PDB file of C-alpha atoms in Angstrom:
ATOM      1  CA  UNK A 196     -52.708  24.187 102.284  1.00 69.00           C
ATOM      2  CA  UNK A 197     -54.006  23.492 105.982  1.00 78.00           C
ATOM      3  CA  UNK A 198     -53.337  27.196 107.278  1.00 82.00           C
ATOM      4  CA  UNK A 199     -54.269  29.245 104.516  1.00 85.00           C
ATOM      5  CA  UNK A 200     -56.595  31.409 104.496  1.00 89.00           C
ATOM      6  CA  UNK A 201     -58.565  30.371 100.899  1.00 94.00           C
ATOM      7  CA  UNK A 202     -57.434  27.797  98.454  1.00 94.00           C
ATOM      8  CA  UNK A 203     -58.216  28.569  94.908  1.00 96.00           C
ATOM      9  CA  UNK A 204     -58.943  26.299  92.099  1.00 96.00           C
ATOM     10  CA  UNK A 205     -57.631  26.505  88.856  1.00 96.00           C
ATOM     11  CA  UNK A 206     -59.492  24.268  86.261  1.00 95.00           C
ATOM     12  CA  UNK A 207     -59.641  24.304  82.123  1.00 91.00           C
ATOM     13  CA  UNK A 208     -63.000  25.139  80.717  1.00 89.00           C
ATOM     14  CA  UNK A 209     -63.142  22.513  78.534  1.00 85.00           C
ATOM     15  CA  UNK A 210     -66.767  23.939  76.261  1.00 82.00           C
ATOM     16  CA  UNK A 211     -64.797  26.916  77.201  1.00 72.00           C
ATOM     17  CA  UNK A 212     -62.188  26.227  74.135  1.00 62.00           C
ATOM     18  CA  UNK A 213     -63.974  26.078  70.821  1.00 61.00           C
ATOM     19  CA  UNK A 214     -62.983  29.212  69.625  1.00 59.00           C
ATOM     20  CA  UNK A 215     -60.883  29.373  66.550  1.00 54.00           C
ATOM     21  CA  UNK A 216     -57.811  31.990  68.051  1.00 57.00           C
ATOM     22  CA  UNK A 217     -57.831  35.056  66.064  1.00 53.00           C
ATOM     23  CA  UNK A 218     -53.572  33.828  65.351  1.00 51.00           C
ATOM     24  CA  UNK A 219     -54.869  30.523  63.046  1.00 56.00           C
ATOM     25  CA  UNK A 220     -57.252  31.893  60.768  1.00 51.00           C
ATOM     26  CA  UNK A 221     -58.543  29.309  58.983  1.00 54.00           C
ATOM     27  CA  UNK A 222     -57.840  25.855  60.257  1.00 57.00           C
ATOM     28  CA  UNK A 223     -61.280  25.071  61.853  1.00 59.00           C
ATOM     29  CA  UNK A 224     -60.646  22.802  64.789  1.00 59.00           C
ATOM     30  CA  UNK A 225     -57.369  22.293  66.796  1.00 56.00           C
ATOM     31  CA  UNK A 226     -57.572  18.708  67.856  1.00 59.00           C
ATOM     32  CA  UNK A 227     -57.572  18.277  71.680  1.00 58.00           C
ATOM     33  CA  UNK A 228     -54.985  18.300  72.845  1.00 63.00           C
ATOM     34  CA  UNK A 229     -54.119  20.964  71.088  1.00 63.00           C
ATOM     35  CA  UNK A 230     -57.368  22.689  72.786  1.00 69.00           C
ATOM     36  CA  UNK A 231     -55.701  20.850  76.140  1.00 75.00           C
ATOM     37  CA  UNK A 232     -52.233  22.586  76.237  1.00 82.00           C
ATOM     38  CA  UNK A 233     -53.330  25.884  74.922  1.00 83.00           C
ATOM     39  CA  UNK A 234     -56.492  25.562  77.416  1.00 84.00           C
ATOM     40  CA  UNK A 235     -53.474  24.572  80.234  1.00 88.00           C
ATOM     41  CA  UNK A 236     -51.282  27.906  79.246  1.00 90.00           C
ATOM     42  CA  UNK A 237     -53.899  29.870  79.570  1.00 89.00           C
ATOM     43  CA  UNK A 238     -55.386  28.004  83.079  1.00 91.00           C
ATOM     44  CA  UNK A 239     -51.161  29.246  84.320  1.00 93.00           C
ATOM     45  CA  UNK A 240     -51.110  32.587  82.590  1.00 95.00           C
ATOM     46  CA  UNK A 241     -54.647  33.507  84.668  1.00 95.00           C
ATOM     47  CA  UNK A 242     -53.119  31.705  88.077  1.00 96.00           C
ATOM     48  CA  UNK A 243     -49.943  34.614  87.789  1.00 97.00           C
ATOM     49  CA  UNK A 244     -52.014  37.577  86.948  1.00 97.00           C
ATOM     50  CA  UNK A 245     -54.509  36.936  90.061  1.00 97.00           C
ATOM     51  CA  UNK A 246     -50.824  36.100  92.591  1.00 97.00           C
ATOM     52  CA  UNK A 247     -49.551  39.990  90.765  1.00 97.00           C
ATOM     53  CA  UNK A 248     -53.052  40.865  92.131  1.00 97.00           C
ATOM     54  CA  UNK A 249     -52.361  39.717  95.770  1.00 96.00           C
ATOM     55  CA  UNK A 250     -48.930  40.050  96.285  1.00 94.00           C
ATOM     56  CA  UNK A 251     -50.477  43.584  95.495  1.00 96.00           C
ATOM     57  CA  UNK A 252     -53.219  43.468  97.424  1.00 95.00           C
ATOM     58  CA  UNK A 253     -49.897  42.984 100.406  1.00 92.00           C
ATOM     59  CA  UNK A 254     -50.765  38.636 100.580  1.00 93.00           C
ATOM     60  CA  UNK A 255     -49.262  35.771 100.254  1.00 92.00           C
ATOM     61  CA  UNK A 256     -50.133  33.350  97.242  1.00 94.00           C
ATOM     62  CA  UNK A 257     -48.114  29.191  96.512  1.00 92.00           C
ATOM     63  CA  UNK A 258     -49.412  27.020  93.924  1.00 94.00           C
ATOM     64  CA  UNK A 259     -49.263  23.888  93.814  1.00 94.00           C
ATOM     65  CA  UNK A 260     -49.615  21.032  91.492  1.00 92.00           C
ATOM     66  CA  UNK A 261     -49.458  16.838  92.973  1.00 92.00           C
ATOM     67  CA  UNK A 262     -52.350  16.896  94.305  1.00 94.00           C
ATOM     68  CA  UNK A 263     -55.813  14.045  93.984  1.00 95.00           C
ATOM     69  CA  UNK A 264     -57.506  16.601  90.986  1.00 94.00           C
ATOM     70  CA  UNK A 265     -61.037  13.706  90.469  1.00 95.00           C
ATOM     71  CA  UNK A 266     -60.751  14.280  94.877  1.00 95.00           C
ATOM     72  CA  UNK A 267     -61.690  18.278  94.483  1.00 94.00           C
ATOM     73  CA  UNK A 268     -63.616  17.215  91.463  1.00 95.00           C
ATOM     74  CA  UNK A 269     -65.766  14.796  92.867  1.00 96.00           C
ATOM     75  CA  UNK A 270     -66.184  17.359  96.568  1.00 94.00           C
ATOM     76  CA  UNK A 271     -66.433  20.123  93.587  1.00 95.00           C
ATOM     77  CA  UNK A 272     -69.659  18.055  92.151  1.00 96.00           C
ATOM     78  CA  UNK A 273     -67.540  19.188  88.993  1.00 96.00           C
ATOM     79  CA  UNK A 274     -68.715  18.274  85.933  1.00 95.00           C
ATOM     80  CA  UNK A 275     -65.737  15.935  85.003  1.00 95.00           C
ATOM     81  CA  UNK A 276     -66.202  15.710  80.677  1.00 93.00           C
ATOM     82  CA  UNK A 277     -66.041  19.798  80.907  1.00 92.00           C
ATOM     83  CA  UNK A 278     -63.720  20.550  83.993  1.00 93.00           C
ATOM     84  CA  UNK A 279     -60.461  19.495  84.159  1.00 93.00           C
ATOM     85  CA  UNK A 280     -59.066  20.936  87.621  1.00 95.00           C
ATOM     86  CA  UNK A 281     -54.432  22.000  86.531  1.00 95.00           C
ATOM     87  CA  UNK A 282     -53.444  24.580  90.130  1.00 95.00           C
ATOM     88  CA  UNK A 283     -54.514  24.912  92.952  1.00 96.00           C
ATOM     89  CA  UNK A 284     -52.552  28.390  94.997  1.00 96.00           C
ATOM     90  CA  UNK A 285     -53.558  29.375  98.252  1.00 95.00           C
ATOM     91  CA  UNK A 286     -53.601  32.516  99.099  1.00 95.00           C
ATOM     92  CA  UNK A 287     -53.224  34.722 103.150  1.00 94.00           C
ATOM     93  CA  UNK A 288     -50.419  36.208 104.985  1.00 90.00           C
ATOM     94  CA  UNK A 289     -47.559  35.251 106.901  1.00 83.00           C
ATOM     95  CA  UNK A 290     -47.600  33.737 110.446  1.00 83.00           C
ATOM     96  CA  UNK A 291     -44.428  33.764 109.964  1.00 83.00           C
ATOM     97  CA  UNK A 292     -41.552  35.810 108.281  1.00 81.00           C
ATOM     98  CA  UNK A 293     -40.483  33.839 104.909  1.00 78.00           C
ATOM     99  CA  UNK A 294     -37.300  33.396 103.632  1.00 83.00           C
ATOM    100  CA  UNK A 295     -36.249  33.996 100.499  1.00 83.00           C
ATOM    101  CA  UNK A 296     -35.627  30.730  98.151  1.00 85.00           C
ATOM    102  CA  UNK A 297     -32.381  30.344  96.481  1.00 89.00           C
ATOM    103  CA  UNK A 298     -32.609  30.357  93.220  1.00 89.00           C
ATOM    104  CA  UNK A 299     -29.898  30.250  90.487  1.00 89.00           C
ATOM    105  CA  UNK A 300     -28.548  33.244  89.272  1.00 90.00           C
ATOM    106  CA  UNK A 301     -30.467  34.374  86.397  1.00 89.00           C
ATOM    107  CA  UNK A 302     -27.688  33.965  83.331  1.00 88.00           C
ATOM    108  CA  UNK A 303     -27.559  30.205  83.744  1.00 90.00           C
ATOM    109  CA  UNK A 304     -31.233  30.216  82.455  1.00 89.00           C
ATOM    110  CA  UNK A 305     -31.312  33.120  80.214  1.00 90.00           C
ATOM    111  CA  UNK A 306     -29.404  32.824  77.326  1.00 88.00           C
ATOM    112  CA  UNK A 307     -29.160  36.167  75.082  1.00 86.00           C
ATOM    113  CA  UNK A 308     -28.627  36.081  71.799  1.00 86.00           C
TER     114      UNK A 308
END
């Protein structure tokens, strides 16, 4: 993280969850836990799109979880009741060429029926 050109913090904005999604008509407000889960999923999709666009522009990215969210909240003076830090993404150009990671074969992860 200390060598990247920039680090982007993706947060869940709890005040931006007041609208009931169109696919849930008439169900009223979703429980807070459900809203946070959907919000975290949405945040992850936004971060993924950010990473794909960055790659298209020639930048490498790396998503990071397990960071000190409370520390970032304090450093950035965020309203802890409103914003929940979820994901860090470092972005930049590599100083040294990387190597492909070893991955499991797709057939061990996906079952087509």
